[in-house]
Amino acid sequence: MAVRREVRPRPGSALSWVLTLAHRRAVDRVRSVRAAGERERREARRAHHPAFDQVAEEVEAGLERERVRRCLDRLTALQRQSLTLAYYDGYTYREVAERLSLPLGTVKTRMRDGLGRLRDCLGGAV
């Protein structure tokens, strides 16, 4: 068992007390500045959004749309109409079949064939 010793502080000088307070405040200040700098760096990293060239993005998107249009033009009318209703207008297979007055199986087959032709035309990108 450890023996406890009674600590009796000796009276110190006012100068050493003031120096101790000044030292502690200086240490606190340094830590505060360091923490604030770290917070700012973290926030800067979080808020950093890589720059991008908006014009280049729009041109690329336009070229891609034109490529898809050209490939859609190579499909049969029924394939193009079925795919347009499903993918651009958001209809289900069943709804496409109802709108075109065709059996569901026929619509599914034409859409599958049309998607295959699109994939081939776009170079496997579909």
Backbone atoms as SQL, in Angstrom:
CREATE TABLE atoms (id INTEGER PRIMARY KEY, chain TEXT, resi INTEGER, resn TEXT, atom TEXT, x REAL, y REAL, z REAL);
INSERT INTO atoms VALUES
  (1, 'A', 1, 'MET', 'N', 0.834, -1.171, 0.000),
  (2, 'A', 1, 'MET', 'CA', 0.000, 0.000, 0.000),
  (3, 'A', 1, 'MET', 'C', 0.884, 1.240, 0.000),
  (4, 'A', 2, 'ALA', 'N', 0.491, 2.196, -0.845),
  (5, 'A', 2, 'ALA', 'CA', 1.295, 3.399, -0.984),
  (6, 'A', 2, 'ALA', 'C', 1.063, 4.329, 0.188),
  (7, 'A', 3, 'VAL', 'N', 2.109, 4.966, 0.569),
  (8, 'A', 3, 'VAL', 'CA', 2.025, 5.912, 1.678),
  (9, 'A', 3, 'VAL', 'C', 1.749, 7.293, 1.104),
  (10, 'A', 4, 'ARG', 'N', 0.755, 7.940, 1.646),
  (11, 'A', 4, 'ARG', 'CA', 0.424, 9.290, 1.190),
  (12, 'A', 4, 'ARG', 'C', 1.206, 10.292, 1.989),
  (13, 'A', 5, 'ARG', 'N', 1.771, 11.172, 1.276),
  (14, 'A', 5, 'ARG', 'CA', 2.499, 12.234, 1.969),
  (15, 'A', 5, 'ARG', 'C', 1.680, 13.499, 1.889),
  (16, 'A', 6, 'GLU', 'N', 1.713, 14.198, 2.917),
  (17, 'A', 6, 'GLU', 'CA', 0.988, 15.455, 2.953),
  (18, 'A', 6, 'GLU', 'C', 1.844, 16.511, 2.265),
  (19, 'A', 7, 'VAL', 'N', 1.220, 17.211, 1.321),
  (20, 'A', 7, 'VAL', 'CA', 1.937, 18.247, 0.597),
  (21, 'A', 7, 'VAL', 'C', 1.579, 19.582, 1.225),
  (22, 'A', 8, 'ARG', 'N', 2.586, 20.248, 1.637),
  (23, 'A', 8, 'ARG', 'CA', 2.365, 21.575, 2.206),
  (24, 'A', 8, 'ARG', 'C', 2.999, 22.595, 1.271),
  (25, 'A', 9, 'PRO', 'N', 2.162, 23.316, 0.592),
  (26, 'A', 9, 'PRO', 'CA', 2.747, 24.299, -0.314),
  (27, 'A', 9, 'PRO', 'C', 3.463, 25.385, 0.458),
  (28, 'A', 10, 'ARG', 'N', 4.622, 25.697, -0.054),
  (29, 'A', 10, 'ARG', 'CA', 5.370, 26.786, 0.560),
  (30, 'A', 10, 'ARG', 'C', 4.903, 28.080, -0.064),
  (31, 'A', 11, 'PRO', 'N', 4.839, 29.047, 0.688),
  (32, 'A', 11, 'PRO', 'CA', 4.424, 30.311, 0.085),
  (33, 'A', 11, 'PRO', 'C', 5.444, 30.746, -0.952),
  (34, 'A', 12, 'GLY', 'N', 4.957, 31.057, -2.171),
  (35, 'A', 12, 'GLY', 'CA', 5.843, 31.487, -3.238),
  (36, 'A', 12, 'GLY', 'C', 5.755, 32.991, -3.408),
  (37, 'A', 13, 'SER', 'N', 6.560, 33.446, -4.288),
  (38, 'A', 13, 'SER', 'CA', 6.568, 34.895, -4.508),
  (39, 'A', 13, 'SER', 'C', 5.443, 35.261, -5.482),
  (40, 'A', 14, 'ALA', 'N', 5.033, 36.481, -5.469),
  (41, 'A', 14, 'ALA', 'CA', 4.009, 36.981, -6.380),
  (42, 'A', 14, 'ALA', 'C', 4.502, 36.904, -7.817),
  (43, 'A', 15, 'LEU', 'N', 5.791, 37.102, -8.002),
  (44, 'A', 15, 'LEU', 'CA', 6.360, 37.055, -9.348),
  (45, 'A', 15, 'LEU', 'C', 6.223, 35.662, -9.949),
  (46, 'A', 16, 'SER', 'N', 6.522, 34.604, -9.181),
  (47, 'A', 16, 'SER', 'CA', 6.411, 33.252, -9.726),
  (48, 'A', 16, 'SER', 'C', 4.940, 32.911, -10.010),
  (49, 'A', 17, 'TRP', 'N', 4.036, 33.421, -9.194),
  (50, 'A', 17, 'TRP', 'CA', 2.608, 33.196, -9.426),
  (51, 'A', 17, 'TRP', 'C', 2.177, 33.878, -10.731),
  (52, 'A', 18, 'VAL', 'N', 2.593, 35.103, -10.958),
  (53, 'A', 18, 'VAL', 'CA', 2.249, 35.840, -12.169),
  (54, 'A', 18, 'VAL', 'C', 2.877, 35.161, -13.385),
  (55, 'A', 19, 'LEU', 'N', 4.120, 34.700, -13.264),
  (56, 'A', 19, 'LEU', 'CA', 4.774, 34.020, -14.375),
  (57, 'A', 19, 'LEU', 'C', 4.069, 32.704, -14.713),
  (58, 'A', 20, 'THR', 'N', 3.621, 31.989, -13.695),
  (59, 'A', 20, 'THR', 'CA', 2.885, 30.744, -13.922),
  (60, 'A', 20, 'THR', 'C', 1.582, 31.034, -14.656),
  (61, 'A', 21, 'LEU', 'N', 0.849, 32.046, -14.210),
  (62, 'A', 21, 'LEU', 'CA', -0.390, 32.416, -14.898),
  (63, 'A', 21, 'LEU', 'C', -0.121, 32.827, -16.347),
  (64, 'A', 22, 'ALA', 'N', 0.898, 33.610, -16.571),
  (65, 'A', 22, 'ALA', 'CA', 1.241, 34.060, -17.925),
  (66, 'A', 22, 'ALA', 'C', 1.617, 32.873, -18.807),
  (67, 'A', 23, 'HIS', 'N', 2.371, 31.939, -18.254),
  (68, 'A', 23, 'HIS', 'CA', 2.769, 30.748, -19.014),
  (69, 'A', 23, 'HIS', 'C', 1.537, 29.929, -19.403),
  (70, 'A', 24, 'ARG', 'N', 0.652, 29.717, -18.437),
  (71, 'A', 24, 'ARG', 'CA', -0.550, 28.920, -18.709),
  (72, 'A', 24, 'ARG', 'C', -1.435, 29.595, -19.757),
  (73, 'A', 25, 'ARG', 'N', -1.567, 30.906, -19.681),
  (74, 'A', 25, 'ARG', 'CA', -2.365, 31.623, -20.675),
  (75, 'A', 25, 'ARG', 'C', -1.718, 31.538, -22.058),
  (76, 'A', 26, 'ALA', 'N', -0.416, 31.624, -22.098),
  (77, 'A', 26, 'ALA', 'CA', 0.291, 31.526, -23.378),
  (78, 'A', 26, 'ALA', 'C', 0.085, 30.141, -24.001),
  (79, 'A', 27, 'VAL', 'N', 0.182, 29.101, -23.165),
  (80, 'A', 27, 'VAL', 'CA', -0.030, 27.736, -23.652),
  (81, 'A', 27, 'VAL', 'C', -1.469, 27.585, -24.152),
  (82, 'A', 28, 'ASP', 'N', -2.437, 28.106, -23.392),
  (83, 'A', 28, 'ASP', 'CA', -3.835, 28.045, -23.813),
  (84, 'A', 28, 'ASP', 'C', -4.045, 28.761, -25.145),
  (85, 'A', 29, 'ARG', 'N', -3.417, 29.883, -25.298),
  (86, 'A', 29, 'ARG', 'CA', -3.550, 30.677, -26.527),
  (87, 'A', 29, 'ARG', 'C', -2.971, 29.915, -27.720),
  (88, 'A', 30, 'VAL', 'N', -1.804, 29.329, -27.542),
  (89, 'A', 30, 'VAL', 'CA', -1.184, 28.562, -28.626),
  (90, 'A', 30, 'VAL', 'C', -2.082, 27.389, -29.012),
  (91, 'A', 31, 'ARG', 'N', -2.617, 26.690, -28.020),
  (92, 'A', 31, 'ARG', 'CA', -3.501, 25.553, -28.310),
  (93, 'A', 31, 'ARG', 'C', -4.767, 26.015, -29.013),
  (94, 'A', 32, 'SER', 'N', -5.323, 27.145, -28.593),
  (95, 'A', 32, 'SER', 'CA', -6.533, 27.674, -29.197),
  (96, 'A', 32, 'SER', 'C', -6.303, 28.038, -30.661),
  (97, 'A', 33, 'VAL', 'N', -5.196, 28.708, -30.929),
  (98, 'A', 33, 'VAL', 'CA', -4.871, 29.098, -32.312),
  (99, 'A', 33, 'VAL', 'C', -4.653, 27.858, -33.171),
  (100, 'A', 34, 'ARG', 'N', -3.969, 26.882, -32.638),
  (101, 'A', 34, 'ARG', 'CA', -3.710, 25.638, -33.378),
  (102, 'A', 34, 'ARG', 'C', -5.031, 24.917, -33.685),
  (103, 'A', 35, 'ALA', 'N', -5.929, 24.839, -32.691),
  (104, 'A', 35, 'ALA', 'CA', -7.218, 24.173, -32.897),
  (105, 'A', 35, 'ALA', 'C', -8.064, 24.927, -33.921),
  (106, 'A', 36, 'ALA', 'N', -8.057, 26.259, -33.861),
  (107, 'A', 36, 'ALA', 'CA', -8.826, 27.050, -34.823),
  (108, 'A', 36, 'ALA', 'C', -8.289, 26.837, -36.233),
  (109, 'A', 37, 'GLY', 'N', -6.984, 26.796, -36.375),
  (110, 'A', 37, 'GLY', 'CA', -6.388, 26.554, -37.689),
  (111, 'A', 37, 'GLY', 'C', -6.774, 25.192, -38.233),
  (112, 'A', 38, 'GLU', 'N', -6.769, 24.192, -37.370),
  (113, 'A', 38, 'GLU', 'CA', -7.146, 22.838, -37.796),
  (114, 'A', 38, 'GLU', 'C', -8.619, 22.792, -38.207),
  (115, 'A', 39, 'ARG', 'N', -9.484, 23.475, -37.450),
  (116, 'A', 39, 'ARG', 'CA', -10.900, 23.526, -37.818),
  (117, 'A', 39, 'ARG', 'C', -11.080, 24.183, -39.188),
  (118, 'A', 40, 'GLU', 'N', -10.357, 25.257, -39.412),
  (119, 'A', 40, 'GLU', 'CA', -10.448, 25.948, -40.704),
  (120, 'A', 40, 'GLU', 'C', -9.966, 25.054, -41.842),
  (121, 'A', 41, 'ARG', 'N', -8.895, 24.312, -41.624),
  (122, 'A', 41, 'ARG', 'CA', -8.392, 23.407, -42.660),
  (123, 'A', 41, 'ARG', 'C', -9.403, 22.290, -42.954),
  (124, 'A', 42, 'ARG', 'N', -10.004, 21.742, -41.891),
  (125, 'A', 42, 'ARG', 'CA', -11.012, 20.698, -42.098),
  (126, 'A', 42, 'ARG', 'C', -12.200, 21.237, -42.882),
  (127, 'A', 43, 'GLU', 'N', -12.652, 22.418, -42.522),
  (128, 'A', 43, 'GLU', 'CA', -13.788, 23.027, -43.215),
  (129, 'A', 43, 'GLU', 'C', -13.437, 23.330, -44.671),
  (130, 'A', 44, 'ALA', 'N', -12.226, 23.792, -44.899),
  (131, 'A', 44, 'ALA', 'CA', -11.800, 24.085, -46.271),
  (132, 'A', 44, 'ALA', 'C', -11.772, 22.806, -47.108),
  (133, 'A', 45, 'ARG', 'N', -11.298, 21.703, -46.517),
  (134, 'A', 45, 'ARG', 'CA', -11.287, 20.429, -47.251),
  (135, 'A', 45, 'ARG', 'C', -12.699, 19.967, -47.535),
  (136, 'A', 46, 'ARG', 'N', -13.588, 20.134, -46.570),
  (137, 'A', 46, 'ARG', 'CA', -14.969, 19.688, -46.728),
  (138, 'A', 46, 'ARG', 'C', -15.694, 20.543, -47.765),
  (139, 'A', 47, 'ALA', 'N', -15.410, 21.834, -47.796),
  (140, 'A', 47, 'ALA', 'CA', -16.098, 22.746, -48.704),
  (141, 'A', 47, 'ALA', 'C', -15.469, 22.783, -50.095),
  (142, 'A', 48, 'HIS', 'N', -14.316, 22.154, -50.264),
  (143, 'A', 48, 'HIS', 'CA', -13.622, 22.208, -51.553),
  (144, 'A', 48, 'HIS', 'C', -14.392, 21.405, -52.592),
  (145, 'A', 49, 'HIS', 'N', -14.744, 22.061, -53.659),
  (146, 'A', 49, 'HIS', 'CA', -15.399, 21.392, -54.776),
  (147, 'A', 49, 'HIS', 'C', -14.468, 21.534, -55.971),
  (148, 'A', 50, 'PRO', 'N', -14.079, 20.423, -56.537),
  (149, 'A', 50, 'PRO', 'CA', -13.169, 20.531, -57.676),
  (150, 'A', 50, 'PRO', 'C', -13.808, 21.333, -58.808),
  (151, 'A', 51, 'ALA', 'N', -13.029, 22.167, -59.393),
  (152, 'A', 51, 'ALA', 'CA', -13.514, 22.986, -60.497),
  (153, 'A', 51, 'ALA', 'C', -13.746, 22.106, -61.715),
  (154, 'A', 52, 'PHE', 'N', -14.750, 22.457, -62.472),
  (155, 'A', 52, 'PHE', 'CA', -14.969, 21.741, -63.715),
  (156, 'A', 52, 'PHE', 'C', -15.335, 22.752, -64.787),
  (157, 'A', 53, 'ASP', 'N', -15.139, 22.343, -65.971),
  (158, 'A', 53, 'ASP', 'CA', -15.402, 23.214, -67.100),
  (159, 'A', 53, 'ASP', 'C', -16.845, 22.985, -67.539),
  (160, 'A', 54, 'GLN', 'N', -17.729, 23.911, -67.183),
  (161, 'A', 54, 'GLN', 'CA', -19.149, 23.760, -67.476),
  (162, 'A', 54, 'GLN', 'C', -19.396, 23.698, -68.981),
  (163, 'A', 55, 'VAL', 'N', -18.680, 24.473, -69.724),
  (164, 'A', 55, 'VAL', 'CA', -18.863, 24.471, -71.178),
  (165, 'A', 55, 'VAL', 'C', -18.516, 23.097, -71.743),
  (166, 'A', 56, 'ALA', 'N', -17.406, 22.544, -71.298),
  (167, 'A', 56, 'ALA', 'CA', -16.999, 21.218, -71.777),
  (168, 'A', 56, 'ALA', 'C', -18.039, 20.167, -71.406),
  (169, 'A', 57, 'GLU', 'N', -18.579, 20.266, -70.188),
  (170, 'A', 57, 'GLU', 'CA', -19.609, 19.308, -69.751),
  (171, 'A', 57, 'GLU', 'C', -20.847, 19.407, -70.645),
  (172, 'A', 58, 'GLU', 'N', -21.272, 20.631, -70.958),
  (173, 'A', 58, 'GLU', 'CA', -22.461, 20.821, -71.788),
  (174, 'A', 58, 'GLU', 'C', -22.216, 20.332, -73.213),
  (175, 'A', 59, 'VAL', 'N', -21.050, 20.588, -73.739),
  (176, 'A', 59, 'VAL', 'CA', -20.721, 20.124, -75.089),
  (177, 'A', 59, 'VAL', 'C', -20.719, 18.605, -75.133),
  (178, 'A', 60, 'GLU', 'N', -20.097, 18.001, -74.133),
  (179, 'A', 60, 'GLU', 'CA', -20.041, 16.536, -74.087),
  (180, 'A', 60, 'GLU', 'C', -21.442, 15.937, -73.982),
  (181, 'A', 61, 'ALA', 'N', -22.297, 16.522, -73.138),
  (182, 'A', 61, 'ALA', 'CA', -23.666, 16.024, -72.994),
  (183, 'A', 61, 'ALA', 'C', -24.424, 16.180, -74.311),
  (184, 'A', 62, 'GLY', 'N', -24.223, 17.297, -74.996),
  (185, 'A', 62, 'GLY', 'CA', -24.883, 17.512, -76.287),
  (186, 'A', 62, 'GLY', 'C', -24.444, 16.508, -77.336),
  (187, 'A', 63, 'LEU', 'N', -23.157, 16.225, -77.354),
  (188, 'A', 63, 'LEU', 'CA', -22.641, 15.231, -78.300),
  (189, 'A', 63, 'LEU', 'C', -23.210, 13.846, -78.005),
  (190, 'A', 64, 'GLU', 'N', -23.304, 13.520, -76.725),
  (191, 'A', 64, 'GLU', 'CA', -23.856, 12.215, -76.336),
  (192, 'A', 64, 'GLU', 'C', -25.333, 12.106, -76.740),
  (193, 'A', 65, 'ARG', 'N', -26.101, 13.186, -76.536),
  (194, 'A', 65, 'ARG', 'CA', -27.520, 13.174, -76.945),
  (195, 'A', 65, 'ARG', 'C', -27.638, 12.982, -78.455),
  (196, 'A', 66, 'GLU', 'N', -26.791, 13.668, -79.198),
  (197, 'A', 66, 'GLU', 'CA', -26.831, 13.551, -80.658),
  (198, 'A', 66, 'GLU', 'C', -26.486, 12.127, -81.099),
  (199, 'A', 67, 'ARG', 'N', -25.530, 11.526, -80.425),
  (200, 'A', 67, 'ARG', 'CA', -25.145, 10.136, -80.734),
  (201, 'A', 67, 'ARG', 'C', -26.311, 9.182, -80.487),
  (202, 'A', 68, 'VAL', 'N', -27.002, 9.379, -79.375),
  (203, 'A', 68, 'VAL', 'CA', -28.155, 8.524, -79.052),
  (204, 'A', 68, 'VAL', 'C', -29.259, 8.742, -80.084),
  (205, 'A', 69, 'ARG', 'N', -29.500, 10.002, -80.467),
  (206, 'A', 69, 'ARG', 'CA', -30.527, 10.278, -81.489),
  (207, 'A', 69, 'ARG', 'C', -30.216, 9.567, -82.809),
  (208, 'A', 70, 'ARG', 'N', -28.955, 9.644, -83.220),
  (209, 'A', 70, 'ARG', 'CA', -28.571, 8.977, -84.472),
  (210, 'A', 70, 'ARG', 'C', -28.800, 7.470, -84.374),
  (211, 'A', 71, 'CYS', 'N', -28.458, 6.906, -83.231),
  (212, 'A', 71, 'CYS', 'CA', -28.645, 5.459, -83.064),
  (213, 'A', 71, 'CYS', 'C', -30.129, 5.102, -82.983),
  (214, 'A', 72, 'LEU', 'N', -30.926, 5.948, -82.353),
  (215, 'A', 72, 'LEU', 'CA', -32.372, 5.699, -82.313),
  (216, 'A', 72, 'LEU', 'C', -32.965, 5.742, -83.716),
  (217, 'A', 73, 'ASP', 'N', -32.440, 6.612, -84.573),
  (218, 'A', 73, 'ASP', 'CA', -32.940, 6.712, -85.951),
  (219, 'A', 73, 'ASP', 'C', -32.667, 5.444, -86.747),
  (220, 'A', 74, 'ARG', 'N', -31.700, 4.642, -86.333),
  (221, 'A', 74, 'ARG', 'CA', -31.380, 3.400, -87.040),
  (222, 'A', 74, 'ARG', 'C', -32.308, 2.242, -86.664),
  (223, 'A', 75, 'LEU', 'N', -33.120, 2.431, -85.624),
  (224, 'A', 75, 'LEU', 'CA', -34.038, 1.375, -85.188),
  (225, 'A', 75, 'LEU', 'C', -35.289, 1.367, -86.055),
  (226, 'A', 76, 'THR', 'N', -36.032, 0.270, -85.974),
  (227, 'A', 76, 'THR', 'CA', -37.337, 0.248, -86.645),
  (228, 'A', 76, 'THR', 'C', -38.261, 1.217, -85.913),
  (229, 'A', 77, 'ALA', 'N', -39.319, 1.609, -86.584),
  (230, 'A', 77, 'ALA', 'CA', -40.252, 2.578, -85.985),
  (231, 'A', 77, 'ALA', 'C', -40.833, 2.039, -84.678),
  (232, 'A', 78, 'LEU', 'N', -41.193, 0.758, -84.658),
  (233, 'A', 78, 'LEU', 'CA', -41.799, 0.183, -83.457),
  (234, 'A', 78, 'LEU', 'C', -40.776, 0.070, -82.319),
  (235, 'A', 79, 'GLN', 'N', -39.537, -0.295, -82.644),
  (236, 'A', 79, 'GLN', 'CA', -38.494, -0.349, -81.604),
  (237, 'A', 79, 'GLN', 'C', -38.260, 1.039, -81.020),
  (238, 'A', 80, 'ARG', 'N', -38.128, 2.030, -81.896),
  (239, 'A', 80, 'ARG', 'CA', -37.880, 3.403, -81.445),
  (240, 'A', 80, 'ARG', 'C', -39.055, 3.919, -80.613),
  (241, 'A', 81, 'GLN', 'N', -40.262, 3.676, -81.078),
  (242, 'A', 81, 'GLN', 'CA', -41.448, 4.150, -80.366),
  (243, 'A', 81, 'GLN', 'C', -41.563, 3.473, -79.002),
  (244, 'A', 82, 'SER', 'N', -41.327, 2.189, -78.944),
  (245, 'A', 82, 'SER', 'CA', -41.407, 1.447, -77.677),
  (246, 'A', 82, 'SER', 'C', -40.362, 1.942, -76.683),
  (247, 'A', 83, 'LEU', 'N', -39.127, 2.093, -77.155),
  (248, 'A', 83, 'LEU', 'CA', -38.051, 2.547, -76.262),
  (249, 'A', 83, 'LEU', 'C', -38.269, 3.988, -75.807),
  (250, 'A', 84, 'THR', 'N', -38.761, 4.827, -76.705),
  (251, 'A', 84, 'THR', 'CA', -39.015, 6.216, -76.335),
  (252, 'A', 84, 'THR', 'C', -40.099, 6.295, -75.269),
  (253, 'A', 85, 'LEU', 'N', -41.182, 5.540, -75.443),
  (254, 'A', 85, 'LEU', 'CA', -42.252, 5.541, -74.441),
  (255, 'A', 85, 'LEU', 'C', -41.744, 5.041, -73.091),
  (256, 'A', 86, 'ALA', 'N', -40.923, 4.006, -73.121),
  (257, 'A', 86, 'ALA', 'CA', -40.452, 3.416, -71.860),
  (258, 'A', 86, 'ALA', 'C', -39.380, 4.259, -71.189),
  (259, 'A', 87, 'TYR', 'N', -38.376, 4.691, -71.926),
  (260, 'A', 87, 'TYR', 'CA', -37.217, 5.325, -71.304),
  (261, 'A', 87, 'TYR', 'C', -37.303, 6.842, -71.219),
  (262, 'A', 88, 'TYR', 'N', -37.999, 7.466, -72.150),
  (263, 'A', 88, 'TYR', 'CA', -38.097, 8.924, -72.090),
  (264, 'A', 88, 'TYR', 'C', -39.401, 9.375, -71.427),
  (265, 'A', 89, 'ASP', 'N', -40.469, 8.612, -71.635),
  (266, 'A', 89, 'ASP', 'CA', -41.754, 9.006, -71.065),
  (267, 'A', 89, 'ASP', 'C', -42.081, 8.263, -69.772),
  (268, 'A', 90, 'GLY', 'N', -41.325, 7.228, -69.458),
  (269, 'A', 90, 'GLY', 'CA', -41.457, 6.553, -68.169),
  (270, 'A', 90, 'GLY', 'C', -42.557, 5.508, -68.075),
  (271, 'A', 91, 'TYR', 'N', -43.043, 5.015, -69.198),
  (272, 'A', 91, 'TYR', 'CA', -44.090, 4.001, -69.159),
  (273, 'A', 91, 'TYR', 'C', -43.505, 2.622, -68.879),
  (274, 'A', 92, 'THR', 'N', -44.311, 1.766, -68.261),
  (275, 'A', 92, 'THR', 'CA', -43.906, 0.380, -68.029),
  (276, 'A', 92, 'THR', 'C', -44.102, -0.409, -69.325),
  (277, 'A', 93, 'TYR', 'N', -43.584, -1.636, -69.347),
  (278, 'A', 93, 'TYR', 'CA', -43.790, -2.486, -70.520),
  (279, 'A', 93, 'TYR', 'C', -45.284, -2.640, -70.802),
  (280, 'A', 94, 'ARG', 'N', -46.051, -2.913, -69.777),
  (281, 'A', 94, 'ARG', 'CA', -47.497, -3.126, -69.929),
  (282, 'A', 94, 'ARG', 'C', -48.165, -1.863, -70.489),
  (283, 'A', 95, 'GLU', 'N', -47.781, -0.694, -69.982),
  (284, 'A', 95, 'GLU', 'CA', -48.372, 0.564, -70.460),
  (285, 'A', 95, 'GLU', 'C', -47.981, 0.834, -71.920),
  (286, 'A', 96, 'VAL', 'N', -46.755, 0.499, -72.287),
  (287, 'A', 96, 'VAL', 'CA', -46.316, 0.660, -73.681),
  (288, 'A', 96, 'VAL', 'C', -47.156, -0.244, -74.576),
  (289, 'A', 97, 'ALA', 'N', -47.353, -1.477, -74.129),
  (290, 'A', 97, 'ALA', 'CA', -48.155, -2.421, -74.909),
  (291, 'A', 97, 'ALA', 'C', -49.582, -1.896, -75.084),
  (292, 'A', 98, 'GLU', 'N', -50.169, -1.354, -74.045),
  (293, 'A', 98, 'GLU', 'CA', -51.530, -0.811, -74.133),
  (294, 'A', 98, 'GLU', 'C', -51.575, 0.391, -75.076),
  (295, 'A', 99, 'ARG', 'N', -50.598, 1.292, -74.968),
  (296, 'A', 99, 'ARG', 'CA', -50.592, 2.497, -75.813),
  (297, 'A', 99, 'ARG', 'C', -50.410, 2.144, -77.287),
  (298, 'A', 100, 'LEU', 'N', -49.652, 1.086, -77.561),
  (299, 'A', 100, 'LEU', 'CA', -49.401, 0.685, -78.951),
  (300, 'A', 100, 'LEU', 'C', -50.366, -0.391, -79.439),
  (301, 'A', 101, 'SER', 'N', -51.260, -0.826, -78.564),
  (302, 'A', 101, 'SER', 'CA', -52.244, -1.879, -78.887),
  (303, 'A', 101, 'SER', 'C', -51.554, -3.133, -79.409),
  (304, 'A', 102, 'LEU', 'N', -50.517, -3.542, -78.679),
  (305, 'A', 102, 'LEU', 'CA', -49.765, -4.743, -79.042),
  (306, 'A', 102, 'LEU', 'C', -49.713, -5.677, -77.844),
  (307, 'A', 103, 'PRO', 'N', -49.482, -6.969, -78.098),
  (308, 'A', 103, 'PRO', 'CA', -49.304, -7.896, -76.980),
  (309, 'A', 103, 'PRO', 'C', -48.036, -7.546, -76.188),
  (310, 'A', 104, 'LEU', 'N', -48.079, -7.807, -74.889),
  (311, 'A', 104, 'LEU', 'CA', -46.953, -7.498, -74.011),
  (312, 'A', 104, 'LEU', 'C', -45.677, -8.188, -74.476),
  (313, 'A', 105, 'GLY', 'N', -45.769, -9.438, -74.862),
  (314, 'A', 105, 'GLY', 'CA', -44.594, -10.187, -75.317),
  (315, 'A', 105, 'GLY', 'C', -43.948, -9.552, -76.540),
  (316, 'A', 106, 'THR', 'N', -44.762, -9.045, -77.457),
  (317, 'A', 106, 'THR', 'CA', -44.238, -8.398, -78.658),
  (318, 'A', 106, 'THR', 'C', -43.451, -7.144, -78.286),
  (319, 'A', 107, 'VAL', 'N', -43.998, -6.356, -77.371),
  (320, 'A', 107, 'VAL', 'CA', -43.331, -5.125, -76.938),
  (321, 'A', 107, 'VAL', 'C', -42.005, -5.465, -76.259),
  (322, 'A', 108, 'LYS', 'N', -42.011, -6.462, -75.385),
  (323, 'A', 108, 'LYS', 'CA', -40.777, -6.858, -74.699),
  (324, 'A', 108, 'LYS', 'C', -39.709, -7.303, -75.694),
  (325, 'A', 109, 'THR', 'N', -40.110, -8.085, -76.693),
  (326, 'A', 109, 'THR', 'CA', -39.164, -8.575, -77.694),
  (327, 'A', 109, 'THR', 'C', -38.603, -7.417, -78.516),
  (328, 'A', 110, 'ARG', 'N', -39.467, -6.520, -78.946),
  (329, 'A', 110, 'ARG', 'CA', -39.005, -5.382, -79.753),
  (330, 'A', 110, 'ARG', 'C', -38.092, -4.470, -78.945),
  (331, 'A', 111, 'MET', 'N', -38.402, -4.284, -77.667),
  (332, 'A', 111, 'MET', 'CA', -37.555, -3.436, -76.827),
  (333, 'A', 111, 'MET', 'C', -36.202, -4.100, -76.588),
  (334, 'A', 112, 'ARG', 'N', -36.205, -5.413, -76.356),
  (335, 'A', 112, 'ARG', 'CA', -34.941, -6.130, -76.164),
  (336, 'A', 112, 'ARG', 'C', -34.083, -6.036, -77.414),
  (337, 'A', 113, 'ASP', 'N', -34.698, -6.259, -78.563),
  (338, 'A', 113, 'ASP', 'CA', -33.958, -6.169, -79.824),
  (339, 'A', 113, 'ASP', 'C', -33.467, -4.732, -80.054),
  (340, 'A', 114, 'GLY', 'N', -34.312, -3.757, -79.771),
  (341, 'A', 114, 'GLY', 'CA', -33.931, -2.357, -79.945),
  (342, 'A', 114, 'GLY', 'C', -32.779, -1.970, -79.030),
  (343, 'A', 115, 'LEU', 'N', -32.811, -2.423, -77.783),
  (344, 'A', 115, 'LEU', 'CA', -31.707, -2.128, -76.861),
  (345, 'A', 115, 'LEU', 'C', -30.411, -2.771, -77.330),
  (346, 'A', 116, 'GLY', 'N', -30.513, -3.965, -77.885),
  (347, 'A', 116, 'GLY', 'CA', -29.323, -4.633, -78.426),
  (348, 'A', 116, 'GLY', 'C', -28.730, -3.845, -79.585),
  (349, 'A', 117, 'ARG', 'N', -29.589, -3.354, -80.466),
  (350, 'A', 117, 'ARG', 'CA', -29.103, -2.555, -81.603),
  (351, 'A', 117, 'ARG', 'C', -28.517, -1.228, -81.124),
  (352, 'A', 118, 'LEU', 'N', -29.135, -0.632, -80.110),
  (353, 'A', 118, 'LEU', 'CA', -28.585, 0.611, -79.539),
  (354, 'A', 118, 'LEU', 'C', -27.203, 0.361, -78.949),
  (355, 'A', 119, 'ARG', 'N', -27.080, -0.739, -78.215),
  (356, 'A', 119, 'ARG', 'CA', -25.791, -1.081, -77.606),
  (357, 'A', 119, 'ARG', 'C', -24.706, -1.236, -78.666),
  (358, 'A', 120, 'ASP', 'N', -25.051, -1.934, -79.742),
  (359, 'A', 120, 'ASP', 'CA', -24.093, -2.115, -80.824),
  (360, 'A', 120, 'ASP', 'C', -23.729, -0.779, -81.468),
  (361, 'A', 121, 'CYS', 'N', -24.718, 0.062, -81.684),
  (362, 'A', 121, 'CYS', 'CA', -24.486, 1.354, -82.330),
  (363, 'A', 121, 'CYS', 'C', -23.631, 2.274, -81.441),
  (364, 'A', 122, 'LEU', 'N', -23.883, 2.230, -80.132),
  (365, 'A', 122, 'LEU', 'CA', -23.155, 3.104, -79.197),
  (366, 'A', 122, 'LEU', 'C', -21.821, 2.513, -78.774),
  (367, 'A', 123, 'GLY', 'N', -21.501, 1.343, -79.282),
  (368, 'A', 123, 'GLY', 'CA', -20.202, 0.738, -78.966),
  (369, 'A', 123, 'GLY', 'C', -20.170, 0.077, -77.608),
  (370, 'A', 124, 'GLY', 'N', -21.277, -0.533, -77.198),
  (371, 'A', 124, 'GLY', 'CA', -21.292, -1.248, -75.912),
  (372, 'A', 124, 'GLY', 'C', -21.528, -0.365, -74.707),
  (373, 'A', 125, 'ALA', 'N', -21.896, 0.893, -74.903),
  (374, 'A', 125, 'ALA', 'CA', -22.081, 1.819, -73.777),
  (375, 'A', 125, 'ALA', 'C', -23.427, 1.672, -73.115),
  (376, 'A', 126, 'VAL', 'N', -24.349, 0.884, -73.670),
  (377, 'A', 126, 'VAL', 'CA', -25.685, 0.750, -73.067),
  (378, 'A', 126, 'VAL', 'C', -25.706, -0.439, -72.156);
